[in-house]
Short mmCIF file of C-alpha atoms in Angstrom, two decimals:
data_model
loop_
_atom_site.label_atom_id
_atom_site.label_comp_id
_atom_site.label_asym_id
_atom_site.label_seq_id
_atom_site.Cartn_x
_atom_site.Cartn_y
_atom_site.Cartn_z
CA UNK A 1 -91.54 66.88 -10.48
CA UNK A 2 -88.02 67.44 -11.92
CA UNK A 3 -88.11 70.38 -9.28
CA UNK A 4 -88.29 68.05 -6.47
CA UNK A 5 -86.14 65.79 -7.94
CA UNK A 6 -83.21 68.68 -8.22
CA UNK A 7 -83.71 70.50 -4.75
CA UNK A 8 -83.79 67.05 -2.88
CA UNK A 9 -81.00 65.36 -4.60
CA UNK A 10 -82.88 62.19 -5.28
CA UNK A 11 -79.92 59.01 -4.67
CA UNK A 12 -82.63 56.54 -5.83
CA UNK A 13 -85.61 56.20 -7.88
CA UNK A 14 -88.18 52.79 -7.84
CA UNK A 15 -90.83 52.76 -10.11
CA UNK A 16 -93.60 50.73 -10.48
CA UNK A 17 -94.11 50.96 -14.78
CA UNK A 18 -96.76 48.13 -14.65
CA UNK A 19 -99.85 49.91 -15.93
CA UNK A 20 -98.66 52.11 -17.81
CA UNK A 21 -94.43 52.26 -18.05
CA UNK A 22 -94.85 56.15 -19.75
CA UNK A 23 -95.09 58.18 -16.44
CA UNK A 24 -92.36 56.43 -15.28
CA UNK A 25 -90.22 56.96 -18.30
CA UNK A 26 -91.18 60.56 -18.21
CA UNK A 27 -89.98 60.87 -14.54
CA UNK A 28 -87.27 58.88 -15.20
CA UNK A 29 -86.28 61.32 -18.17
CA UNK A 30 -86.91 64.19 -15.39
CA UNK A 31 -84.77 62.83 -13.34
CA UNK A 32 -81.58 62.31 -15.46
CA UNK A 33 -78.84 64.40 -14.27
CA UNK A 34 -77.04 67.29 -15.84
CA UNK A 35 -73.35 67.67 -16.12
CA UNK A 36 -73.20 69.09 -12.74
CA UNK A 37 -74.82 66.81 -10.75
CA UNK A 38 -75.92 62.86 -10.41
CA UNK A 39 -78.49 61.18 -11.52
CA UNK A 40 -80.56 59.13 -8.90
CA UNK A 41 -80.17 54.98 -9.56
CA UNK A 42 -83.27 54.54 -11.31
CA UNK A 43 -84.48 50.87 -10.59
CA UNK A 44 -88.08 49.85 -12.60
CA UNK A 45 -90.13 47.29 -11.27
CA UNK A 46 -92.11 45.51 -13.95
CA UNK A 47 -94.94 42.35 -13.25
CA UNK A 48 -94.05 41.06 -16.92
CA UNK A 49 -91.39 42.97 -18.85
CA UNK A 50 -91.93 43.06 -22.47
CA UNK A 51 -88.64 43.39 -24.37
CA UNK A 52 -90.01 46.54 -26.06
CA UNK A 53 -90.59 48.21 -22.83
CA UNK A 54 -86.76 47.12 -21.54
CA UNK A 55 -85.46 48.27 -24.32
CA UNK A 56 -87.43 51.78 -24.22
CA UNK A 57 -86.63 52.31 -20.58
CA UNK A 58 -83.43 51.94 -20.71
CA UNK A 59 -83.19 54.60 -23.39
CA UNK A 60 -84.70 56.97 -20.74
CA UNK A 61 -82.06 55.89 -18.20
CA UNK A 62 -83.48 53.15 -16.02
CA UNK A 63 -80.57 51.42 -14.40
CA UNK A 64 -82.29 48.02 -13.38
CA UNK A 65 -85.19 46.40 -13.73
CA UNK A 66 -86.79 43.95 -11.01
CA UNK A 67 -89.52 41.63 -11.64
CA UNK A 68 -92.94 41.42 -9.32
CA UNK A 69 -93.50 40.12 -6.91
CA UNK A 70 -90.40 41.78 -5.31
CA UNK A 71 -88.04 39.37 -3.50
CA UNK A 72 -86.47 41.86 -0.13
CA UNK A 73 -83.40 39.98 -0.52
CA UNK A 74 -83.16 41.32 -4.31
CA UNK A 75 -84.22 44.91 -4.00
CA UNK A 76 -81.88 45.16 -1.10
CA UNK A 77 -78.70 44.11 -3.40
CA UNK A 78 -79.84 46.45 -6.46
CA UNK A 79 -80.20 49.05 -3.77
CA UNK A 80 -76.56 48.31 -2.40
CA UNK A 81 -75.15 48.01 -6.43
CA UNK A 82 -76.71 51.39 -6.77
CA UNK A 83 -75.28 53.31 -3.64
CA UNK A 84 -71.84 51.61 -4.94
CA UNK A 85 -72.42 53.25 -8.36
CA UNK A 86 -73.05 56.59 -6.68
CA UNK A 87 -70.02 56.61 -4.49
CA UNK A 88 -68.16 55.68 -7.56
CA UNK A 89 -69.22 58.80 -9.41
CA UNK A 90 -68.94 60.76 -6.42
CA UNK A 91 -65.23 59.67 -5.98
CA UNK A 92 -64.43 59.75 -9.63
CA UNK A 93 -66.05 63.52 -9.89
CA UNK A 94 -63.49 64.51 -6.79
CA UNK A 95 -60.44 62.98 -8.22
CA UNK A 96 -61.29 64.83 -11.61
CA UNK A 97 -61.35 68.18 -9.57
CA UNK A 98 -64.84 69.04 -9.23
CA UNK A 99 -66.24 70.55 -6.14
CA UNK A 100 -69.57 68.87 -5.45
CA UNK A 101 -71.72 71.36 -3.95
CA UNK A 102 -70.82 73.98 -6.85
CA UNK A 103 -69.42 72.34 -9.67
CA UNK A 104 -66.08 74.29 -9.38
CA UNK A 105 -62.77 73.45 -9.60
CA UNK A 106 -61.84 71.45 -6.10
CA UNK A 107 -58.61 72.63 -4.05
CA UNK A 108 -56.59 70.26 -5.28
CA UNK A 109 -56.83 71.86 -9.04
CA UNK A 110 -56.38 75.19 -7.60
CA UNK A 111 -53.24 74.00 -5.68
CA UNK A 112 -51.66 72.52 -8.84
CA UNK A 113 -52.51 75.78 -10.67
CA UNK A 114 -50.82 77.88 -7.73
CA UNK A 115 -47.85 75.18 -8.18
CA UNK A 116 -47.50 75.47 -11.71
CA UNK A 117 -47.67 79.20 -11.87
CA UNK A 118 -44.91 79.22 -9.11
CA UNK A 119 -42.29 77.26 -11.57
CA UNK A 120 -42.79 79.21 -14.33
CA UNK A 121 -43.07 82.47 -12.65
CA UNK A 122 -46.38 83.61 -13.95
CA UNK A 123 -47.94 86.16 -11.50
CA UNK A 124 -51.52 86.29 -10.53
CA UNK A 125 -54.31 87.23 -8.11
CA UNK A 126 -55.92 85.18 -5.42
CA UNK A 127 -58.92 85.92 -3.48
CA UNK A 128 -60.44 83.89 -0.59
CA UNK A 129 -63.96 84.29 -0.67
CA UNK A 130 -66.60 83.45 2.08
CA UNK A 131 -70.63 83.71 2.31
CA UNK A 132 -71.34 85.18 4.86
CA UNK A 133 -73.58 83.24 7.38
CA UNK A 134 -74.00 79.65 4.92
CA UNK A 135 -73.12 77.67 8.04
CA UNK A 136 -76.42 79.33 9.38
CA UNK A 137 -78.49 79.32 6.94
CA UNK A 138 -77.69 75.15 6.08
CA UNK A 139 -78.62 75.27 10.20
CA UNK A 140 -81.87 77.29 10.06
CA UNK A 141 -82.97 75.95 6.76
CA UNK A 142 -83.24 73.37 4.44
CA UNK A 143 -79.92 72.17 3.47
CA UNK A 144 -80.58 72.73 -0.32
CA UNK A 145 -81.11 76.07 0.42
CA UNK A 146 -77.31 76.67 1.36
CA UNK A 147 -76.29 74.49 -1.75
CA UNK A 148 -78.28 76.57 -4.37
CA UNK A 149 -76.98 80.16 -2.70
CA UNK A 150 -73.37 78.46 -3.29
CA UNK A 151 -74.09 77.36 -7.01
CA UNK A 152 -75.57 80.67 -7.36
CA UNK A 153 -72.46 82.61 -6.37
CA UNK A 154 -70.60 80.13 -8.60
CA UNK A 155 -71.99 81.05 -11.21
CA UNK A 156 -71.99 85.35 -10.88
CA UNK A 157 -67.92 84.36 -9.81
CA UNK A 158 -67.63 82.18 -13.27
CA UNK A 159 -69.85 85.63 -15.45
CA UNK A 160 -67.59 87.63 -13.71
CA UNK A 161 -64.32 86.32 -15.09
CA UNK A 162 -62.31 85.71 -18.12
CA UNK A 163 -61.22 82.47 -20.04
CA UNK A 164 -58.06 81.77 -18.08
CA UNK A 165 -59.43 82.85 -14.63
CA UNK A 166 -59.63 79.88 -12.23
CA UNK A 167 -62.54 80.03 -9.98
#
């Protein structure tokens, strides 16, 4: 399950925890994102919450909770909070210099490392790097297939170098 949730970059995540709220805490748990990536907005929907169950889900990472029967209107503006939470972290992860598909410094740190070596006249290497046919292969192919051969070359780049490389 935590498979699926990974390659298809889950945004959002209802469960129904009325039987039995464990599976849904364990996919929950599953489902929490790493350093590298977000997690999906995780909303549980419940027929009679019991404060001990609240209070365990949202140590899993449950985001919201929504009470049965569902109202449309209701769903519809946890939904919306939740895609505005996401954009927010999205944003935020940019601005911080992270490149999204990789988990890489963004251009923008790269630019102010250029910049900054140029003022103190440090020297150093750059190399421009591309993968050969990713355009095609996100065309042909899944797109998560392209994302996972970029985090994989990431990460023989980031082996591959020393403390104070930039990648």
């Amino acid at each position: 399950v935590s498979l699926l949730l990974k390659t298809y970059a889950t945004d959002f995540l209802i469960l129904d925890g009325d039987i039995d709220p464990t599976p849904a805490f364990s996919l929950c748990r599953a489902a929490s994102g790493s350093e590298d990536s977000l997690s999906p907005y995780t909303l549980l929907l419940l027929e009679s919450p019991q404060v001990r169950d609240l209070s365990a889900a949202l140590q899993v990472g449950v985001d919201d909770f929504l009470a049965k029967p569902i109202d449309y209107g209701e769903i519809l503006a946890r939904l919306r909070a939740g895609a505005r939470r996401r954009e927010f972290e999205r944003r935020f992860r940019e601005q911080c210099g992270i490149e999204a598909h990789t988990g890489l410094p963004n251009r923008g740190v790269f630019r102010n490392r250029l910049q900054a070596g140029a003022a103190t006249g440090a020297g150093g290497v750059c190399v421009l790097m591309e993968v050969d046919f990713h355009a095609q292969i996100n065309a042909d192919r899944e797109w998560f297939i392209g994302r996972d051969i970029l985090q994989e070359v990431a990460a023989k780049l980031l082996e591959g170098c020393g403390k104070d490389d930039l990648v």
